[in-house]
Coordinates of N, CA and C and ligand atoms in Angstrom, one line a residue:
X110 N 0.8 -1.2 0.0 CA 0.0 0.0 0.0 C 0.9 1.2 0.0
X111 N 0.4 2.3 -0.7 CA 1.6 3.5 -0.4 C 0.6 4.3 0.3
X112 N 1.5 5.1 0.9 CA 0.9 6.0 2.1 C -0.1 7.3 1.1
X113 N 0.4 7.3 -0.4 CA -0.7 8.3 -1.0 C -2.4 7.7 -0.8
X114 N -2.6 6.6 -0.7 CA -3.8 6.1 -0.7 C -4.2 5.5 0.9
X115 N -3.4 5.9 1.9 CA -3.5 5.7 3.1 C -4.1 6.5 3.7
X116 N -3.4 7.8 3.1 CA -4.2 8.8 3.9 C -5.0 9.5 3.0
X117 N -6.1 9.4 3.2 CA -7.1 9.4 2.3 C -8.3 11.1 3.2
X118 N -8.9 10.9 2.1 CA -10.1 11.9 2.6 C -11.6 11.0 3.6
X119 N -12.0 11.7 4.2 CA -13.3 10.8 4.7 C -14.4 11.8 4.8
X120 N -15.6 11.0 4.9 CA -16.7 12.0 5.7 C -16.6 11.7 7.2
X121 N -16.9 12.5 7.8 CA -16.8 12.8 9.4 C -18.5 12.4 9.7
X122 N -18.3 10.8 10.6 CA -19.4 10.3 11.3 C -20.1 11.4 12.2
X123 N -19.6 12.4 12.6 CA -20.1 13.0 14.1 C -20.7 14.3 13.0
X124 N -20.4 14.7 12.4 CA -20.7 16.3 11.7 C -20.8 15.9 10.4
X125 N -20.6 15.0 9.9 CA -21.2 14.9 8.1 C -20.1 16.0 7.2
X126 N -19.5 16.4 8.0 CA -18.7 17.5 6.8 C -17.8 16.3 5.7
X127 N -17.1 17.1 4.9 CA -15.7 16.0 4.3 C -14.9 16.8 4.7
X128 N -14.0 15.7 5.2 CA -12.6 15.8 5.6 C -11.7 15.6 4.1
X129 N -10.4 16.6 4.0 CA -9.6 16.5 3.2 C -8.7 15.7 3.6
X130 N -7.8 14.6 2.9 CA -6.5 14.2 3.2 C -5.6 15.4 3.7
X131 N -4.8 15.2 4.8 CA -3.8 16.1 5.2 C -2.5 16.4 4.4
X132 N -2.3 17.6 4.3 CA -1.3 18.1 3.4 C 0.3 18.5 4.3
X133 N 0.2 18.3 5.6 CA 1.5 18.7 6.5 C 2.3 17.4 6.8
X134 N 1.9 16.4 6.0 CA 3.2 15.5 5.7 C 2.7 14.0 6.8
X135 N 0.9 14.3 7.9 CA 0.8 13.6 8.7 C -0.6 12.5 8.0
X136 N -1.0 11.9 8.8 CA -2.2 10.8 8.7 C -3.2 12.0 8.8
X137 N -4.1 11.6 8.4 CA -5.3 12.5 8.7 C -6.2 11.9 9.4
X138 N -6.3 11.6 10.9 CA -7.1 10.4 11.2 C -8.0 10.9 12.4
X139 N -8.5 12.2 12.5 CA -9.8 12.9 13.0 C -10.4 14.1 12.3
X140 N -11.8 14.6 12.5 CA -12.3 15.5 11.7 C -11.0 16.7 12.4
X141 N -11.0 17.7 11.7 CA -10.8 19.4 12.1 C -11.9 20.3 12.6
X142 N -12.9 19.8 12.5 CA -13.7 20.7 12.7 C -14.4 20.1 14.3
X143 N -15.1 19.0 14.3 CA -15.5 18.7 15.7 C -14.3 17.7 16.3
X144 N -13.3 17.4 15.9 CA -12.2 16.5 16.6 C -12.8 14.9 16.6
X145 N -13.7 15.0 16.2 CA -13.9 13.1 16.1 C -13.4 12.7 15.5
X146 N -12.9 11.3 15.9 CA -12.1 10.3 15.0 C -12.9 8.9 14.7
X147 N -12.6 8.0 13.4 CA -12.6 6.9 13.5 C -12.0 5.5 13.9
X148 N -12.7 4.3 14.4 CA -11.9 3.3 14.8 C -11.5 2.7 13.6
X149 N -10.5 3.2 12.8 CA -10.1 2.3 11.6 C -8.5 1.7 11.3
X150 N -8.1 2.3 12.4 CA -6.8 1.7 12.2 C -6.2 1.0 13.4
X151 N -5.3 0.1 13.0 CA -4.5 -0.7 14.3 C -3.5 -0.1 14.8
X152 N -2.2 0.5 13.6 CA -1.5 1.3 14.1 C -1.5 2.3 13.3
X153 N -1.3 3.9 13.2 CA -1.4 5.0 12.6 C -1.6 4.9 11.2
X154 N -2.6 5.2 10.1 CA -2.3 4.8 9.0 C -2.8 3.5 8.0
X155 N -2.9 2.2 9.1 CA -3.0 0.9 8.2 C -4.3 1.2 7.9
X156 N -5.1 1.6 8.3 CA -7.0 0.9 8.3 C -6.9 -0.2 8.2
X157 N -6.0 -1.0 9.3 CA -6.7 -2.2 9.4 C -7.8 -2.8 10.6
X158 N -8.2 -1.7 11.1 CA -9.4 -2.2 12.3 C -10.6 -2.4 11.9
X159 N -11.0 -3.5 12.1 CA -12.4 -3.9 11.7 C -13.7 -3.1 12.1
X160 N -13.2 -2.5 13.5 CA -14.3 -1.8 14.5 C -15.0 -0.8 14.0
X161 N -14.5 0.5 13.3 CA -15.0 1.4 12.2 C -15.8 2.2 13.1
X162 N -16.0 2.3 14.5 CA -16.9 3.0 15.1 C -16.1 4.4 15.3
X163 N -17.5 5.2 15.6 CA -16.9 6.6 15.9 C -16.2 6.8 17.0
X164 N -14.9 7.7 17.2 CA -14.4 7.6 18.4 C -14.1 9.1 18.6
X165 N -14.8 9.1 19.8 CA -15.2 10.9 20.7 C -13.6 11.3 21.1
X166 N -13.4 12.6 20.6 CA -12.2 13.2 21.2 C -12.7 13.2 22.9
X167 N -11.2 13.1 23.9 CA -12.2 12.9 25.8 C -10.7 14.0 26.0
X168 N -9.8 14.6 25.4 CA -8.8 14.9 26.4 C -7.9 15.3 25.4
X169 N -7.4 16.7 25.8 CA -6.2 17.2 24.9 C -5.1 17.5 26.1
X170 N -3.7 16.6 25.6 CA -2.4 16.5 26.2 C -1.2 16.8 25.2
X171 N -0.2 17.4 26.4 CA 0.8 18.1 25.9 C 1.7 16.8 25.6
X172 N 3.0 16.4 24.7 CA 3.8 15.2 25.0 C 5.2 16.1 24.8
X173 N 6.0 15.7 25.8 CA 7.4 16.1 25.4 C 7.8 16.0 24.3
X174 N 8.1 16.2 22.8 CA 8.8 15.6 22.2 C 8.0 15.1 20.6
X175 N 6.6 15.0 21.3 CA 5.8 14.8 20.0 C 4.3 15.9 20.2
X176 N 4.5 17.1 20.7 CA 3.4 17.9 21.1 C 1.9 17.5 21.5
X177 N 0.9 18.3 21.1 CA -0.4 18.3 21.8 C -1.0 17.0 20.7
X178 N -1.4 16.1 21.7 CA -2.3 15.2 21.0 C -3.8 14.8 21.6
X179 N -4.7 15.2 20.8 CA -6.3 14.7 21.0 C -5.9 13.0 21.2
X180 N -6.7 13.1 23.0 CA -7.0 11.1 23.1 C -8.3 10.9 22.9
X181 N -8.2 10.1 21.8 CA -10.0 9.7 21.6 C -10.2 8.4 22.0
X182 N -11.5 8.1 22.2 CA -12.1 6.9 23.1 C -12.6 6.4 22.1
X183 N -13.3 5.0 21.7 CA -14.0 4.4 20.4 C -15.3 4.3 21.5
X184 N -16.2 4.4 20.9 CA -17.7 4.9 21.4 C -18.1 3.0 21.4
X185 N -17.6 2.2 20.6 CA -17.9 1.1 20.7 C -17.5 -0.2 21.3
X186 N -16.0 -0.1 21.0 CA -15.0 -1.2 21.6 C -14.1 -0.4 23.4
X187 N -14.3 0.8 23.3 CA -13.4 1.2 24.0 C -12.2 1.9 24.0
X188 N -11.5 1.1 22.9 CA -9.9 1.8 23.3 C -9.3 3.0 23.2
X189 N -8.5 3.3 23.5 CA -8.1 4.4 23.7 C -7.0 4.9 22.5
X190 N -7.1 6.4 22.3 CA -5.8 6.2 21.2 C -5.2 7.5 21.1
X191 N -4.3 8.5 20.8 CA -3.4 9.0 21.0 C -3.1 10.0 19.7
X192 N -3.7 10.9 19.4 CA -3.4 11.5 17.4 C -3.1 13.2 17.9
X193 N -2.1 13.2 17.1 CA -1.4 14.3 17.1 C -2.5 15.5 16.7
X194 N -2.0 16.5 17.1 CA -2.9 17.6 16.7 C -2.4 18.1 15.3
X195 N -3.6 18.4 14.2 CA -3.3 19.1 13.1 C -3.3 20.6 13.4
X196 N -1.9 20.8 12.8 CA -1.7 22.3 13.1 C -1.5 23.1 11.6
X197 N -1.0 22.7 10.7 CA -0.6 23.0 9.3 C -1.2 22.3 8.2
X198 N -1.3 22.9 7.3 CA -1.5 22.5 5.9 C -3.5 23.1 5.5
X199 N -3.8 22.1 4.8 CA -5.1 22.0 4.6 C -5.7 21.6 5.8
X200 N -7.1 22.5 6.2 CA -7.7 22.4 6.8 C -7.3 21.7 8.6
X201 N -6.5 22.6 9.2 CA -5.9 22.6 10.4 C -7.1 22.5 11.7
X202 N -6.8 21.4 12.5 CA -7.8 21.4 14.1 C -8.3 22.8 14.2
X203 N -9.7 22.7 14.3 CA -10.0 23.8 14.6 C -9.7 24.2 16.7
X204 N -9.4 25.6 16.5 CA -8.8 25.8 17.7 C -9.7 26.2 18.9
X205 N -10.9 26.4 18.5 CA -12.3 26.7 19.4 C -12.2 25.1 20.0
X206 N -12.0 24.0 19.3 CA -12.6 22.8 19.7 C -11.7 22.3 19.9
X207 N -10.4 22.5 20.1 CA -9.4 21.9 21.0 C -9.3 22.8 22.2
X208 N -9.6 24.3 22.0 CA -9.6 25.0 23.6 C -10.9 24.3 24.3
X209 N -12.2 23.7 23.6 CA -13.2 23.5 24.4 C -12.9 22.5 25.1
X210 N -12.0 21.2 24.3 CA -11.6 20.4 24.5 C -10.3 20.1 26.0
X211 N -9.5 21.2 26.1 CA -8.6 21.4 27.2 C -9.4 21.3 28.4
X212 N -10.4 22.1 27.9 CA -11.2 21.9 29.2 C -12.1 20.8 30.4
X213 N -11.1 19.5 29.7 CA -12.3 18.4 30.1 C -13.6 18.0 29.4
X214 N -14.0 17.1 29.6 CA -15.4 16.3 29.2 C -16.3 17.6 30.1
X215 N -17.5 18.0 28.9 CA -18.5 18.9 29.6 C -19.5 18.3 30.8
Ligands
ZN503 ZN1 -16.6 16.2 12.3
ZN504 ZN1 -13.6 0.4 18.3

């Protein structure tokens, strides 16, 4: 598989918008506009998860070394997962919804 067809464009289960494939060189693997992601991958990139359920951004953290990343929860299986914040290129995290987001689950 090459990573041109990996990271691909989607529609966003939570908000129906389309998402563009990311242009700053990363995975594009939650919306920008409401921070939801999908359960579609095992490790960054493959889509190989069967689960495909929507997974709710719960918590935005700083990481030494690899910056601010949205942890999203899968609304269906559970797990937990770890995605970098879009800050560059086409259509960037929007920043209303990462500050809403700092602030803990409402
Ligand atoms: Zn969305
Ligand atoms: Zn899941």
């Amino acid at each position: 598989m090459s990573r041109r067809t990996e990271n691909a464009g989607f529609g966003c289960l939570n908000c129906g918008l389309t998402v563009r494939r990311s242009t700053d060189g990363s995975y594009r693997n939650h919306c920008p506009f409401c921070l939801w992601s999908r359960h579609v991958d095992l490790r960054p990139g493959d889509r190989a998860a069967a689960c495909g359920a929507p997974m709710a951004p719960v918590a935005l953290r700083d990481r030494p070394g690899k910056g601010w990343q949205i942890v999203h929860c899968c609304t269906a299986c559970g797990v937990v997962r770890a995605n970098r914040v879009t800050r560059d290129g086409d259509q960037p995290d929007d920043v209303d919804a990462l500050i809403a987001l700092m602030g803990g689950s409402p």
